[in-house]
XYZ file of N, CA and C in Angstrom:
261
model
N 0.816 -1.196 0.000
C 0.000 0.000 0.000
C 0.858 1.257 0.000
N 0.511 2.106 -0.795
C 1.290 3.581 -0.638
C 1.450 3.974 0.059
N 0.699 3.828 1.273
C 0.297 4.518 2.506
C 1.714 3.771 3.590
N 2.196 2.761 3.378
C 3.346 2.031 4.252
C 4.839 1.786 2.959
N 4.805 2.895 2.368
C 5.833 3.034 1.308
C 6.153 2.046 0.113
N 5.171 1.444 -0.090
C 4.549 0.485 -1.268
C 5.306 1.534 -2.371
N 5.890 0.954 -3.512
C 6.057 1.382 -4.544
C 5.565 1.131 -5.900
N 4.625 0.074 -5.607
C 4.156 -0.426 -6.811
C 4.770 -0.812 -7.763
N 5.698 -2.163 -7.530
C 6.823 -2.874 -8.484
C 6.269 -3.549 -8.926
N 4.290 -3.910 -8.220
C 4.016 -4.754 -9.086
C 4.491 -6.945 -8.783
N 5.276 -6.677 -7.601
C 5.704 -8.165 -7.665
C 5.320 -8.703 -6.321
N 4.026 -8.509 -5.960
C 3.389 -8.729 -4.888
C 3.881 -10.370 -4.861
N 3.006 -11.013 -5.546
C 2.782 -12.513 -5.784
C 3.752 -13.130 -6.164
N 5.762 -12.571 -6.470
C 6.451 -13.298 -6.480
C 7.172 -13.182 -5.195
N 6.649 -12.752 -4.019
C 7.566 -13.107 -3.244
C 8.936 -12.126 -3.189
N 9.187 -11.024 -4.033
C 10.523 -10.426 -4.177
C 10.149 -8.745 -4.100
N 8.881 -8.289 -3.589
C 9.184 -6.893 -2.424
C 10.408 -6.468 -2.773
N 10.573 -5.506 -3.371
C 11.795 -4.408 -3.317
C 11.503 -3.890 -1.426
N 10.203 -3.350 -1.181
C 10.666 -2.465 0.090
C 10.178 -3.915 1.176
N 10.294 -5.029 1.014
C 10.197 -5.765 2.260
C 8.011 -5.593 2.822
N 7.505 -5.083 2.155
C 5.814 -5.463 2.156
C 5.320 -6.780 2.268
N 5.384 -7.317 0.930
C 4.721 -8.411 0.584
C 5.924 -9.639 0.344
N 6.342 -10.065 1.464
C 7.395 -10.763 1.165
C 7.801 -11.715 2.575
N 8.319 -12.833 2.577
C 8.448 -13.564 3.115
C 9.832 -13.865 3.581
N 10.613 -13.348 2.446
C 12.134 -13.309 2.885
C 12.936 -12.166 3.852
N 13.588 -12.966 4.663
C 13.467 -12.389 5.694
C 14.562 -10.535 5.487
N 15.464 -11.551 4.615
C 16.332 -10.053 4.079
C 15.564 -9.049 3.505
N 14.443 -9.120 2.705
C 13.778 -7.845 2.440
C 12.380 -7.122 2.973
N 12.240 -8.412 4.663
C 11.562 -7.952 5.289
C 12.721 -6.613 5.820
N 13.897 -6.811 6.055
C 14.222 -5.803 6.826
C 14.107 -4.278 6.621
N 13.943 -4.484 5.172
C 13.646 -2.896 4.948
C 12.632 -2.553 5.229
N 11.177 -3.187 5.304
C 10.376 -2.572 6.041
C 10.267 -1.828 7.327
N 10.275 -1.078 7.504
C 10.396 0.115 8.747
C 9.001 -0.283 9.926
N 7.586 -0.477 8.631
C 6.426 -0.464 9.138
C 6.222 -1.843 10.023
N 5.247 -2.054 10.654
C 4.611 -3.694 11.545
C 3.621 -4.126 10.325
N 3.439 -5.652 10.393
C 2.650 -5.750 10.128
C 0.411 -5.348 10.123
N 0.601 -4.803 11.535
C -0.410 -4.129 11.827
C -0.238 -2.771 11.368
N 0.317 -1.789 10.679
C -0.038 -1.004 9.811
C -1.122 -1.693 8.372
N -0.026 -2.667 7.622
C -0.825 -2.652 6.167
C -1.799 -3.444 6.851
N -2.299 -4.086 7.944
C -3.781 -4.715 8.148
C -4.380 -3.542 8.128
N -3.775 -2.339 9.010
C -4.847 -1.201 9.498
C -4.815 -0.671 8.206
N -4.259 -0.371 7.382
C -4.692 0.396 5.908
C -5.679 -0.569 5.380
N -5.593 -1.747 4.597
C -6.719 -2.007 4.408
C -7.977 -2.332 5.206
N -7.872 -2.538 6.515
C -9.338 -2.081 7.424
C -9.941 -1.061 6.881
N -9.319 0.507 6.952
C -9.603 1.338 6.177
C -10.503 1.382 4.982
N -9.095 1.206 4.103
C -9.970 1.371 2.804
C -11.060 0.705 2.453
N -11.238 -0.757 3.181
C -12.269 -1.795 2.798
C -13.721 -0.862 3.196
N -13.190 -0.034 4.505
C -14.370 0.929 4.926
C -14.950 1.729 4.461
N -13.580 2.642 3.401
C -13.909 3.414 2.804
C -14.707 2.961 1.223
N -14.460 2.284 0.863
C -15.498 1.608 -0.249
C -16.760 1.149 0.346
N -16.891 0.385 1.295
C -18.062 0.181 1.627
C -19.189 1.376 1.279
N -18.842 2.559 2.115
C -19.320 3.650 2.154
C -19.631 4.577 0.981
N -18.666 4.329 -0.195
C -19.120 4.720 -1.545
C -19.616 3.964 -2.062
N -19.533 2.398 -1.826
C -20.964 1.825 -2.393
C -22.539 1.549 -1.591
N -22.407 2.330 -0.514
C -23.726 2.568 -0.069
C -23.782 3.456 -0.542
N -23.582 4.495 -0.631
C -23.928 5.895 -1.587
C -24.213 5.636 -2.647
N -24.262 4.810 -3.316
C -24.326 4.434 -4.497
C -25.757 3.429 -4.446
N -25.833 2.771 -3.069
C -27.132 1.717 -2.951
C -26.601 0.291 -3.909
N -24.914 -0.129 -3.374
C -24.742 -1.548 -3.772
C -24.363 -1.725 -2.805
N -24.619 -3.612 -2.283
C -24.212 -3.676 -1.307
C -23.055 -4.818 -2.051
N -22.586 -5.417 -2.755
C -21.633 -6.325 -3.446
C -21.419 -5.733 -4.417
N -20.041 -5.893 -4.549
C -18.973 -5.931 -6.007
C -19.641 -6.834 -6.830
N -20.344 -7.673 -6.850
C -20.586 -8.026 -7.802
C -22.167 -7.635 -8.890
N -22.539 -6.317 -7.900
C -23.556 -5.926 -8.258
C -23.329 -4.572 -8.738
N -21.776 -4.058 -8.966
C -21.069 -2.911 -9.549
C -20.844 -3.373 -11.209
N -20.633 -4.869 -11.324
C -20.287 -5.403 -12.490
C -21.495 -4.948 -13.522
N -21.010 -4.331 -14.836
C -22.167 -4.001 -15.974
C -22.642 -2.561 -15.581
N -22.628 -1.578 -13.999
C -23.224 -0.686 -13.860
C -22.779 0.758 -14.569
N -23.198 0.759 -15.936
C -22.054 1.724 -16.785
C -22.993 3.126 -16.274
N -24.117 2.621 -15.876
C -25.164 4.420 -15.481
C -24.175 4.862 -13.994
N -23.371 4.158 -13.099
C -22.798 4.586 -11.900
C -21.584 5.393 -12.706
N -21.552 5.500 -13.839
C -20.076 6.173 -14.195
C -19.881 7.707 -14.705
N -19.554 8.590 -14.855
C -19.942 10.117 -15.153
C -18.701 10.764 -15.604
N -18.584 11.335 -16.566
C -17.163 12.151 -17.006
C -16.990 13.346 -15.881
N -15.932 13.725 -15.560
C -15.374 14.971 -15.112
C -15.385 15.951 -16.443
N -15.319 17.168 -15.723
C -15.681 17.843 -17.301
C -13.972 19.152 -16.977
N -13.211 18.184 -16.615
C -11.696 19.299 -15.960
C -11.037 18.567 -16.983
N -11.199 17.628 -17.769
C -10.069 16.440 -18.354
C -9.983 16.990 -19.982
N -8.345 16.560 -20.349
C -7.829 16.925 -21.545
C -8.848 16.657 -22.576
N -8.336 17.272 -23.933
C -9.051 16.270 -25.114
C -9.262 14.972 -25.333
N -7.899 14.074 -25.509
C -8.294 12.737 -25.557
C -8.901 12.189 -24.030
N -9.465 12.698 -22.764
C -10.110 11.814 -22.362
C -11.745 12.346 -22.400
N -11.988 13.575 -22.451
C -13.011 14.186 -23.041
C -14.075 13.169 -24.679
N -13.478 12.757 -24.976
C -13.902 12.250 -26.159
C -14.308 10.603 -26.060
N -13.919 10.035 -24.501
C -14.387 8.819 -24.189
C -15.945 8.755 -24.616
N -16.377 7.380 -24.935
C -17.920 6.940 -24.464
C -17.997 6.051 -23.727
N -18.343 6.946 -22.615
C -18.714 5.861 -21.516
C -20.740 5.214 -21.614
């Protein structure tokens, strides 16, 4: 997570964490600074914070977001090429 200096290398699932996150080995646990009870408490969080935009929304499952193209709305601040999407 960004929030515990995640860099997004992207190599969650091999086991090889550049910053010691998602990783099992013990040498690149050391660079982690953070506990493991940080990245639980970030995603506690965020899981919360979605909840809450999909009650605002009146879904209670992800899988009832799937196909909902009317929940989607352009910003009207965005360049040309994203201006010209059809959503």
């Amino acid at each position: 997570p960004r929030s515990t200096s995640c860099i997004m290398m992207r190599k969650c699932h091999l086991n090889t964490c550049p910053v010691g996150i998602a990783t099992q080995d013990p040498e690149l646990r050391k660079k982690f600074a953070g506990t493991p009870e940080h990245v639980q408490n970030f995603f506690f969080f965020l899981a919360e914070e979605v909840r809450q935009y999909m009650a605002s929304l009146g879904v209670r499952r992800f899988r009832d977001l799937i196909g909902r193209t009317d929940l989607l709305y352009t910003r009207d601040d965005l360049n040309y090429k994203t201006k010209s999407l059809d959503l």
